[in-house]
Coordinates of C-alpha atoms in Angstrom, one line a residue:
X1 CA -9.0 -5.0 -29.9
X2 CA -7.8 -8.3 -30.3
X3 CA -4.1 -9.2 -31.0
X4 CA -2.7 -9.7 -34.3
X5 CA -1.7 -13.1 -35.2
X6 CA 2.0 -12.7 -34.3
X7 CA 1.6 -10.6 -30.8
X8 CA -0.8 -13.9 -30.0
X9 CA 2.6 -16.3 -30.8
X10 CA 4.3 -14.3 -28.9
X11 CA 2.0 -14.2 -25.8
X12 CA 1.5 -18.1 -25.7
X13 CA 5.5 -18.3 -25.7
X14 CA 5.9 -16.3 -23.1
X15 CA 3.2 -17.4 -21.1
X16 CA 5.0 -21.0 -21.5
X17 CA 8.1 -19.7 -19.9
X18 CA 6.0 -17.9 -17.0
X19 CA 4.7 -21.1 -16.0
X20 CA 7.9 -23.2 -16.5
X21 CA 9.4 -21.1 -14.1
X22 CA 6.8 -21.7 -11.8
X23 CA 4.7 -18.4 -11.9
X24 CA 1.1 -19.5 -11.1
X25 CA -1.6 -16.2 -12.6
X26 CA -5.4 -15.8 -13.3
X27 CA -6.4 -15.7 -17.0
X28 CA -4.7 -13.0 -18.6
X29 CA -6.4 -11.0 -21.4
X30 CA -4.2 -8.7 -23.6
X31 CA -6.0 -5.9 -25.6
X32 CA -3.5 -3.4 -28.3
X33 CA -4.6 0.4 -27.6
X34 CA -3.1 3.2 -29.5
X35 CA -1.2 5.7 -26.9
X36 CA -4.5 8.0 -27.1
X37 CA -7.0 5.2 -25.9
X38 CA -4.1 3.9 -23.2
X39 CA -3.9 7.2 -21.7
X40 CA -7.9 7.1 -21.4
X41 CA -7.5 4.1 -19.4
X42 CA -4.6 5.1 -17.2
X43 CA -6.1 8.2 -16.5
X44 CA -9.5 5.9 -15.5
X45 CA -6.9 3.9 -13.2
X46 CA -6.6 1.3 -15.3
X47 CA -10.5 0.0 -15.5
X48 CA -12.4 1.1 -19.1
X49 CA -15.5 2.7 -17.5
X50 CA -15.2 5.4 -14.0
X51 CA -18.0 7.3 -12.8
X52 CA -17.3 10.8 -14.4
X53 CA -15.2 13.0 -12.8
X54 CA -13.1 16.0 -13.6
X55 CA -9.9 14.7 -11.8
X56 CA -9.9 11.9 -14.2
X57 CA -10.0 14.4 -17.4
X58 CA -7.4 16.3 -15.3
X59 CA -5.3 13.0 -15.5
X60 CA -5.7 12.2 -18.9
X61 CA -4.8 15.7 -19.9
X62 CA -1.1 15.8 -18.0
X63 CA -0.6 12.0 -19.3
X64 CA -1.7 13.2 -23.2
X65 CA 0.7 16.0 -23.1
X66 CA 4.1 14.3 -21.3
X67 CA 3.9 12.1 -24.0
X68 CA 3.1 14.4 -26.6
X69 CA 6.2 16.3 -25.3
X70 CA 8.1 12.7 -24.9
X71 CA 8.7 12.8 -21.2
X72 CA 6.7 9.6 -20.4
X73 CA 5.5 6.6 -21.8
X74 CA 2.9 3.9 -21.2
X75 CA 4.5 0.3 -21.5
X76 CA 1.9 -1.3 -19.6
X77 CA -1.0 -1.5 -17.7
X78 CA -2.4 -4.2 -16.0
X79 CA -5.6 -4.4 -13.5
X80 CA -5.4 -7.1 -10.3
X81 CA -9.1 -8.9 -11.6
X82 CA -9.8 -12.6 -12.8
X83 CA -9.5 -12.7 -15.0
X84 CA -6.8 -10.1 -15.1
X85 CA -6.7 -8.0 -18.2
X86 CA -3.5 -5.6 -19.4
X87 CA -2.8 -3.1 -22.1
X88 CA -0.1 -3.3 -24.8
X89 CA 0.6 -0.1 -26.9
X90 CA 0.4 -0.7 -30.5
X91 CA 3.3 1.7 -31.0
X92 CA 5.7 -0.3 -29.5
X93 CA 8.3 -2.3 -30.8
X94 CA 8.2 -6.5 -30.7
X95 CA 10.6 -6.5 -28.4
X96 CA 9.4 -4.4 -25.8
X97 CA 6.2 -6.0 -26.3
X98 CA 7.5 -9.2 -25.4
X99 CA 9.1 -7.5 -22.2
X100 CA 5.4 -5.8 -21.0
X101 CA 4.0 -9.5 -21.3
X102 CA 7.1 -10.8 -18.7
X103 CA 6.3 -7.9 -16.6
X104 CA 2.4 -8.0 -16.7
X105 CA 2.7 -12.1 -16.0
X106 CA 4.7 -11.4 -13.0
X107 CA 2.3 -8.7 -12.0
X108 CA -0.9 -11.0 -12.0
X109 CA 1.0 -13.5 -10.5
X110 CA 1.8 -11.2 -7.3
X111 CA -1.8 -10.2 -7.3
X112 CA -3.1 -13.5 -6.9
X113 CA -0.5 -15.0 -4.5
X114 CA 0.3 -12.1 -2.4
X115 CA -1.4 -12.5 1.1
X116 CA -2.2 -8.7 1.2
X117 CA -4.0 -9.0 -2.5
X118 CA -6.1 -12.1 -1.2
X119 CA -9.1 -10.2 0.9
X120 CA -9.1 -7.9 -2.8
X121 CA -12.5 -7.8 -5.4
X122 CA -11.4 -9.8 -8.3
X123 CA -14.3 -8.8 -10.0
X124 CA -13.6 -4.8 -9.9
X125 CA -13.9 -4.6 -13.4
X126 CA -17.8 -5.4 -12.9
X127 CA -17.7 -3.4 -9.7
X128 CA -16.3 -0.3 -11.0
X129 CA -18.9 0.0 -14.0
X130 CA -21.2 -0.6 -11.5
X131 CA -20.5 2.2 -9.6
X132 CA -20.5 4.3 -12.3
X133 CA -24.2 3.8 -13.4
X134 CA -24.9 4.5 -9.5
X135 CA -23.3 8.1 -9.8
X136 CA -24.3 8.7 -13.2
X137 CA -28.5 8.1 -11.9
X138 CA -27.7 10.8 -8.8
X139 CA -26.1 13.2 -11.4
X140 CA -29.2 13.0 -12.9
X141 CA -31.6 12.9 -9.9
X142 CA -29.7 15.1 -8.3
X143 CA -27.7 17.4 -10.5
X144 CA -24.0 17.4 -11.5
X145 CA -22.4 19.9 -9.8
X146 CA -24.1 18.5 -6.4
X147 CA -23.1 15.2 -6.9
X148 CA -19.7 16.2 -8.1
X149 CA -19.0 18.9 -4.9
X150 CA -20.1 15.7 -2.5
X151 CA -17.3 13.1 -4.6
X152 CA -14.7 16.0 -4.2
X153 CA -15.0 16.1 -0.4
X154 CA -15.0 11.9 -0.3
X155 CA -11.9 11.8 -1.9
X156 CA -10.1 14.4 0.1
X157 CA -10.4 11.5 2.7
X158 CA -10.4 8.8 0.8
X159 CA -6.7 7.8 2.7
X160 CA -8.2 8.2 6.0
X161 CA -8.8 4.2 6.0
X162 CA -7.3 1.3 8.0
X163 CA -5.7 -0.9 5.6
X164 CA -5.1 -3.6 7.4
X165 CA -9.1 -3.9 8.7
X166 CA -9.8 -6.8 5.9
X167 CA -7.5 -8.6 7.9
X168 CA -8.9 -8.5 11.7
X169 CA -11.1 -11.4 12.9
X170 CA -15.2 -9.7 12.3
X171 CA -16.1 -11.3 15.7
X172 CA -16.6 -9.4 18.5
X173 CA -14.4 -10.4 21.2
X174 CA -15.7 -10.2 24.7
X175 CA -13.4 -8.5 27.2
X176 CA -13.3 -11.1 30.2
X177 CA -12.3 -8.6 32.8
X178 CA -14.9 -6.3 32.0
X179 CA -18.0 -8.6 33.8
X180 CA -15.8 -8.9 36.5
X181 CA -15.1 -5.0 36.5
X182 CA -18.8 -5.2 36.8
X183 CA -19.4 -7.3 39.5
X184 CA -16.5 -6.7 41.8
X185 CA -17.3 -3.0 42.6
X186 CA -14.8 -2.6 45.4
X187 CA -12.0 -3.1 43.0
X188 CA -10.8 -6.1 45.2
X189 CA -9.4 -9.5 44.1
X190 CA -11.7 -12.1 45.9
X191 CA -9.7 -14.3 49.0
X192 CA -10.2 -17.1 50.6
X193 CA -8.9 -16.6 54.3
X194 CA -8.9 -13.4 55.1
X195 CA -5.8 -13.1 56.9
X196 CA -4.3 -12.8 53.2
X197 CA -6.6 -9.6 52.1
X198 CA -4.1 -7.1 53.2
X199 CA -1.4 -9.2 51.2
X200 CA -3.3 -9.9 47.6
X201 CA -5.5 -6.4 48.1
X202 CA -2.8 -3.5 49.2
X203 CA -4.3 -0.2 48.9
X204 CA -2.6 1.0 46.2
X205 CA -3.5 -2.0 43.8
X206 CA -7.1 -1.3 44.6
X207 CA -6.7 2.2 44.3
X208 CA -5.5 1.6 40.7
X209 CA -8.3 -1.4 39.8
X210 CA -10.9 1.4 41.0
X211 CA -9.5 3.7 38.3
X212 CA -9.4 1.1 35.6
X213 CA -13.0 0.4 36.0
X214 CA -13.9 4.3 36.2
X215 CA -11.5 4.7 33.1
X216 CA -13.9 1.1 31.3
X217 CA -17.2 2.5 32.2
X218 CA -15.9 6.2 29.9
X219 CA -14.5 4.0 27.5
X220 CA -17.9 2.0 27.0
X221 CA -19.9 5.5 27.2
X222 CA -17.7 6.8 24.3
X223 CA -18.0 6.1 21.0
X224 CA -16.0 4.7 19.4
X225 CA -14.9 3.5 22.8
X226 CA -11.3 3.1 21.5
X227 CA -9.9 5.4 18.3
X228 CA -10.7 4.2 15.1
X229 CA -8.5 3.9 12.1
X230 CA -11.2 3.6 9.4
X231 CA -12.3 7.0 9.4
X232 CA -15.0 6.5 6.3
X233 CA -16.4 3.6 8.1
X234 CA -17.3 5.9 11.0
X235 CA -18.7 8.8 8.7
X236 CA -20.9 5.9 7.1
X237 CA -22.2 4.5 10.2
X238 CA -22.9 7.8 12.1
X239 CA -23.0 10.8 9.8
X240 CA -27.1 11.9 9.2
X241 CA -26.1 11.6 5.3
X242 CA -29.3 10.9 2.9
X243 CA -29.1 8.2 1.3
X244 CA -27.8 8.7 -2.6
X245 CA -24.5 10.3 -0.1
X246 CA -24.0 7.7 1.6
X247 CA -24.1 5.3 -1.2
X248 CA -21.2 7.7 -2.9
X249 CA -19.4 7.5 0.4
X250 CA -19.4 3.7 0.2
X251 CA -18.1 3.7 -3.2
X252 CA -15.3 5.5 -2.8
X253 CA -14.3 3.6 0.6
X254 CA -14.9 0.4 -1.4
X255 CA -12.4 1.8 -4.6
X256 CA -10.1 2.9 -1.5
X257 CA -9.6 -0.5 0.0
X258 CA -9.4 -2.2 -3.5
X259 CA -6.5 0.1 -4.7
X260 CA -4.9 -0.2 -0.8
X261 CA -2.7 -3.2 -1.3
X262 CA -0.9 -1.2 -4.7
X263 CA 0.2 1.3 -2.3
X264 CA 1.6 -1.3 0.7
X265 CA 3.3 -3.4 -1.9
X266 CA 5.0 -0.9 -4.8
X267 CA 8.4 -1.8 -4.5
X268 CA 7.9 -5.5 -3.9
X269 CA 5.2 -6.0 -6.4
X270 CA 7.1 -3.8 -9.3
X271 CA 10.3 -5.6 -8.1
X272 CA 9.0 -8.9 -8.6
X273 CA 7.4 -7.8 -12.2
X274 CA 10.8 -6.9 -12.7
X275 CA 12.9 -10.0 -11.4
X276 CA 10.5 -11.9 -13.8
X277 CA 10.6 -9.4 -16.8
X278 CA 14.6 -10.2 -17.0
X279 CA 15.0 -13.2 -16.0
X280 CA 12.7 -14.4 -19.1
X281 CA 14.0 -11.9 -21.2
X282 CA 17.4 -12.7 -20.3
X283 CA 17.2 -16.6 -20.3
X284 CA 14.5 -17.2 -23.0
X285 CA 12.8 -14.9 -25.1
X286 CA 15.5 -12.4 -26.2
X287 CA 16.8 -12.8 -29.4
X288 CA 20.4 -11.8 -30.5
X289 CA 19.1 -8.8 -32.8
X290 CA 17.1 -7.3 -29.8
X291 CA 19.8 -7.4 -27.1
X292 CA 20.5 -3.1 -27.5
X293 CA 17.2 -2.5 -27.5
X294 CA 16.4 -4.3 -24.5
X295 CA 19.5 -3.4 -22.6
X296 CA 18.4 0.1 -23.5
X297 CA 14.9 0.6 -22.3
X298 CA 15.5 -1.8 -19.4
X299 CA 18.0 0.5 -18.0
X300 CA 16.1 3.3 -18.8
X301 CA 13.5 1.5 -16.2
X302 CA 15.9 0.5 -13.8
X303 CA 17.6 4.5 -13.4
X304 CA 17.5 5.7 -10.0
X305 CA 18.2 9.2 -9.5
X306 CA 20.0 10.4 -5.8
X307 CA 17.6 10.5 -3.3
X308 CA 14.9 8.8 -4.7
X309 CA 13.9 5.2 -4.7
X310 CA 12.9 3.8 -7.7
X311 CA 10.4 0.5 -6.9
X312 CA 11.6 -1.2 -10.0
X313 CA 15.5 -1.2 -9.6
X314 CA 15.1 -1.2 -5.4
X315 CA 12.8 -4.4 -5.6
X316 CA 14.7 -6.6 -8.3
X317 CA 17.9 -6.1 -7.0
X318 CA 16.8 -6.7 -3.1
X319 CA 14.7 -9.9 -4.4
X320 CA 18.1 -10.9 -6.5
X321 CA 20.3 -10.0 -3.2
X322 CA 17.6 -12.6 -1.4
X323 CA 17.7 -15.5 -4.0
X324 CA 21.8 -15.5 -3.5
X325 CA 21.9 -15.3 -0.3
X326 CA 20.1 -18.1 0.2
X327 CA 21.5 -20.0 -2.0
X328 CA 25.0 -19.7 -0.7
X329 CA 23.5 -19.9 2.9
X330 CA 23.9 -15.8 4.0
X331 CA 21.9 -16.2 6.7
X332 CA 21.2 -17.0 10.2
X333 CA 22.9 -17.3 13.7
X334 CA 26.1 -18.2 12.1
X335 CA 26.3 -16.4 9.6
X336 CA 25.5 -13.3 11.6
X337 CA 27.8 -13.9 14.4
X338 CA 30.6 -14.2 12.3
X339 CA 33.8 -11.9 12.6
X340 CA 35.7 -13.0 9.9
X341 CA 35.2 -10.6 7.1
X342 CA 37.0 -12.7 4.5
X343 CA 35.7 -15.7 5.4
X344 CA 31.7 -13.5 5.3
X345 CA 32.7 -12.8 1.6
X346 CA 33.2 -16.7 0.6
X347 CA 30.5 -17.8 2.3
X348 CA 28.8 -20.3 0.3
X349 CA 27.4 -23.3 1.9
X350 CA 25.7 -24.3 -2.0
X351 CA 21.7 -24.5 0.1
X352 CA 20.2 -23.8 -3.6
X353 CA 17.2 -22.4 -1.9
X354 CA 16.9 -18.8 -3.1
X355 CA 14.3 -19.1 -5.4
X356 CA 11.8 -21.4 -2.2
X357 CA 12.9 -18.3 -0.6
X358 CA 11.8 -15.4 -2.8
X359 CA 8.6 -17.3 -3.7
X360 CA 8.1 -17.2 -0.4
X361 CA 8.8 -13.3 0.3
X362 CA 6.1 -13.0 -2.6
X363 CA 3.6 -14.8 -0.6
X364 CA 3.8 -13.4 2.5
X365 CA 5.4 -9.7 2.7
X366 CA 4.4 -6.1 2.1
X367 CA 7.0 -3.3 1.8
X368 CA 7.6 -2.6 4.9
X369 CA 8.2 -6.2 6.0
X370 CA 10.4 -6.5 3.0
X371 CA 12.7 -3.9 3.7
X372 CA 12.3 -4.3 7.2
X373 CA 13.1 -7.7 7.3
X374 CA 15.3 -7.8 4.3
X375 CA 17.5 -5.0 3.2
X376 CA 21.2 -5.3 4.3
X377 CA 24.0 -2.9 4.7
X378 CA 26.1 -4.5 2.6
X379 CA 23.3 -4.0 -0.1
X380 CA 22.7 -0.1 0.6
X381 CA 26.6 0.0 0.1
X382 CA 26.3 -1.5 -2.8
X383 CA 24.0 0.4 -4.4
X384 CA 24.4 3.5 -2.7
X385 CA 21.2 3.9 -0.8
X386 CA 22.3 6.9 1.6
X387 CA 20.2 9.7 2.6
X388 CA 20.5 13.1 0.4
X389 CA 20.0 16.7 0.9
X390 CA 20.1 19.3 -1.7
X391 CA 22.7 21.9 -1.2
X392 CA 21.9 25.0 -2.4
X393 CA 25.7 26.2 -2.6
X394 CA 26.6 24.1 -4.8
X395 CA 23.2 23.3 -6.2
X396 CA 23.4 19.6 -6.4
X397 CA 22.2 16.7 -4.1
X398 CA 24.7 15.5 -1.4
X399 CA 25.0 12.9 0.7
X400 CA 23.9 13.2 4.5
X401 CA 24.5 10.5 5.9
X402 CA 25.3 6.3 5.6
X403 CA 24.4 5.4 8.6
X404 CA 22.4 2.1 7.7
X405 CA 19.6 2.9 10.6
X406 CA 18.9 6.2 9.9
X407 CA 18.5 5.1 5.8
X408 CA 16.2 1.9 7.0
X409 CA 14.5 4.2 9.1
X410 CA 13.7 6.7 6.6
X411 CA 12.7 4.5 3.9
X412 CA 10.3 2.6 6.4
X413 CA 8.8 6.2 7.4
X414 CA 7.7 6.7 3.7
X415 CA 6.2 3.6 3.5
X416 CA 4.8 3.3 6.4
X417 CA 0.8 4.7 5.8
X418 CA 2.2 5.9 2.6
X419 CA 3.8 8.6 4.5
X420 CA 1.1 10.3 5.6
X421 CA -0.1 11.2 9.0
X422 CA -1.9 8.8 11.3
X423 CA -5.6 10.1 11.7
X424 CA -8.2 8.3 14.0
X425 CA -11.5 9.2 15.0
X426 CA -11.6 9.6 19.0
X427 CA -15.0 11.1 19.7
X428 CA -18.2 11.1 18.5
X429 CA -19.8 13.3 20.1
X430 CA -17.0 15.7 21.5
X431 CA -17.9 17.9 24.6
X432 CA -21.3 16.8 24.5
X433 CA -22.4 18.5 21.6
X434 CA -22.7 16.4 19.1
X435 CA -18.9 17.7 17.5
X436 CA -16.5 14.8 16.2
X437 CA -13.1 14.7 17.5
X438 CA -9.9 13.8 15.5
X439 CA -6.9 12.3 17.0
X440 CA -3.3 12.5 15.0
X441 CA -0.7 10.3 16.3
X442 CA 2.3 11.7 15.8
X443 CA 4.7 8.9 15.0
X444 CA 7.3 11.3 13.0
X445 CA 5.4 13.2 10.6
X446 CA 3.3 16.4 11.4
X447 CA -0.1 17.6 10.1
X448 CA 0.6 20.6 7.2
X449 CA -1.4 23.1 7.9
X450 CA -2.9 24.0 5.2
X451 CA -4.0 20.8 4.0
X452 CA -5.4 20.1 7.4
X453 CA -7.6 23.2 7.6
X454 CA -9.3 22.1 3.8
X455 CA -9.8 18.5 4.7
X456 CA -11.5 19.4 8.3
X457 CA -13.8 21.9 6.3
X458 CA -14.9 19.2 3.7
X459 CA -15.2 16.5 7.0
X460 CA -17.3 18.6 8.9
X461 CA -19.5 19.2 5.8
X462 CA -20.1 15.4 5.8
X463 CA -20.7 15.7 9.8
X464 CA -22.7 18.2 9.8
X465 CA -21.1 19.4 12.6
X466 CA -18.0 20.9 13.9
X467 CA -15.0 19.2 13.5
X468 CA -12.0 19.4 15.7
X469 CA -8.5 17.7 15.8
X470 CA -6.1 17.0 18.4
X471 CA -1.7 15.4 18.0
X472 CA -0.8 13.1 20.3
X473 CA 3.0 12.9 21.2
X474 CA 4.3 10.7 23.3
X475 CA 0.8 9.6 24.6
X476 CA 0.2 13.5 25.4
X477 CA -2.7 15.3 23.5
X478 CA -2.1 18.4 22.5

């Protein structure tokens, strides 16, 4: 539906303000929904055609209901495509209309300058109804409940991809010691005189060049001859699926890797939506009449309850600690080595360059180099980012402990893979039979049972054949 006359003045004001600050953004395309036809589309993942699915009916029913029973609300929803389209509820008020078009221009324009956005389809839209005319001809070909049993296992492993694979160099690289691996069979370094053999070639440096050869020639016998991350990729390349499967299997890896770069950058991309959202409200658009009502639903957005971090409040106020520390020069060698506590909290050398700085944090960082690089202790302080535990004595959340590393630490841990264990494929054809082997590195977080046992079922129905799994700790398989 196209916007009424006065939502359209209010978009091309906004939009004005976006740029004069220096936001750059595809096309953006607003479209009014009433909360019924919103929900449809956020249970859809934001795109207006899916293949059909009963998780997505599943996800429309929970969102219908919260809001029926006024726990949630849809402001907005906004899809990372060019050109990029969002969602305004007719229900709302002007105000908070005018605050979802801040926030969505700040989304689009982290989705088209963020590095880990840029290997992303911007035609998804077109992508996504595709796929959905493909699974809607092999429901009929095939049958529903088939087709249906096959998506369910796919997207029990739908995390079980390597993000950051977009990003590696497609070339195949050749390993320059391996031809001389080859040819040198003795394990020896070639000499000149040799009077200097015993010297260059002692027998325990050959002994060990002898077992990194032995240990090459397994590796090149294996496949994959090192563990792979992108666990669908392997299932596509070597599972005997028929075809009309493996064409699913591709869709859902493809939907996986599109949706990838939402999880790695939450806090900073909501953070930055948010930064942008007040700042225009705050400096441009707000009128005097609408200050309670934006105070009140922005705060209501902002809340952060103990032990949880909320990506809105956690990214706008770390991006807003960033912007003034650089501008009064809260930084660097200096800075750091300093002793004088006084003298740390007047530090102002006037630089100016906090908002070079965030733009530049925009461009180039996920969450985990955002926090990792950025966060402070003088910031968890300040906003009292401890770790909690719930005491059941008392029956109310506690703190654990303020010990900056152990909070940095923790907050990296759930970001880190989303949280989740670390599952690589390590053999191909396990024992010689044709099995595939799992490998979990464990890197902090442990396999739950439970969940383990169904996934394995629903990959070794996709392998055909056994599946087994194995934890490494420490570089130790167990």
């Amino acid at each position: 539906m196209s916007l009424p006359l006065e939502l359209s003045r209010l978009r091309d004001e906004i939009r004005g303000y976006a740029v004069a600050y220096g936001l750059d953004f595809f096309e953006t395309v607003f479209e009014l929904l009433d909360y019924d036809q919103i929900n449809s589309v956020a249970a859809l993942g934001g795109f207006p055609v899916r293949y059909p699915h009963w998780r997505f009916g599943m996800e429309y029913d929970q969102l219908s209901k919260t809001y029926t029973y006024g726990l949630q609300k849809i402001y907005e929803l906004v899809i990372n495509n060019d050109p990029s389209y969002a969602y305004l509820m007719k229900s709302n008020e002007m105000v908070d209309q005018k605050l979802v078009m801040a926030h969505v221009y700040g989304h689009v324009d982290f989705f088209k300058n963020n590095y880990w956005f840029s290997k992303t389809n911007r035609k998804m839209i077109d992508t996504m109804a595709n796929h959905a005319v493909r699974i809607r001809d092999y429901m009929d070909q095939y049958g529903v409940e088939k087709v249906e049993d096959f998506i369910d296992r796919c997207l029990s492993i739908e995390n079980l991809i390597d993000p950051f694979l977009p990003f590696l160099d497609k070339k195949t690289k050749k390993d320059p010691t391996a031809e001389d691996d080859q040819k040198n069979v003795s394990g020896k370094l070639k000499v000149e005189r040799g009077y200097m053999d015993k010297f260059i070639n002692p027998p325990e440096f050959v002994e060990s060049q002898k077992k990194k050869m032995v240990s090459n020639e397994e590796k090149s016998k294996r496949n994959p001859a090192e563990p792979q991350k992108d666990v669908l990729k392997f299932l596509l390349d070597y599972a005997p699926l028929e075809q009309w499967e493996a064409d699913v299997l591709s869709i859902i890896r493809d939907e996986a890797y599109y949706y990838a770069p939402q999880w790695q950058t939450k806090i900073l991309n909501e953070g930055w939506a948010s930064y942008w959202h007040s700042t225009i409200m705050t400096t441009r658009a707000l009128k005097d009449h609408e200050v309670i009502d934006y105070a009140d639903h922005h705060s209501g957005t902002m809340a952060m309850q103990p032990g949880r971090v909320n990506p809105y409040k956690v990214g706008n106020e770390l991006l807003r600690d960033i912007e003034d520390r650089w501008n009064r020069g809260r930084f660097g060698k200096e800075y750091d080595e300093c002793d004088d506590l006084v003298a740390k909290k007047n530090w102002d050398k006037k630089l100016g360059k906090g908002k070079e700085k965030i733009f530049e944090v925009r461009r180039v960082c996920n969450d985990v180099t955002f926090i990792d690089e950025y966060l402070t202790p003088e910031f968890c302080e300040r906003f009292k980012l401890y770790t909690y535990q719930f005491n059941k004595r008392t029956n109310q959340y506690e703190i654990a402990d303020r010990d900056f590393k152990k909070i940095k630490e923790k907050m990296l841990f759930g970001l880190t893979n989303m949280g989740q264990p670390f599952i690589f494929v390590a053999d191909g054809n396990y024992l010689n039979k044709g099995e595939l082997l799992l490998l979990h590195k464990h890197q902090g977080i442990d396999l739950d049972h439970k969940y383990t046992r169904e996934t394995l079922r629903n990959v070794a129905a996709i392998w055909r054949r056994p599946v087994n799994i194995e934890t490494e700790i420490d570089g130790q398989r167990k």
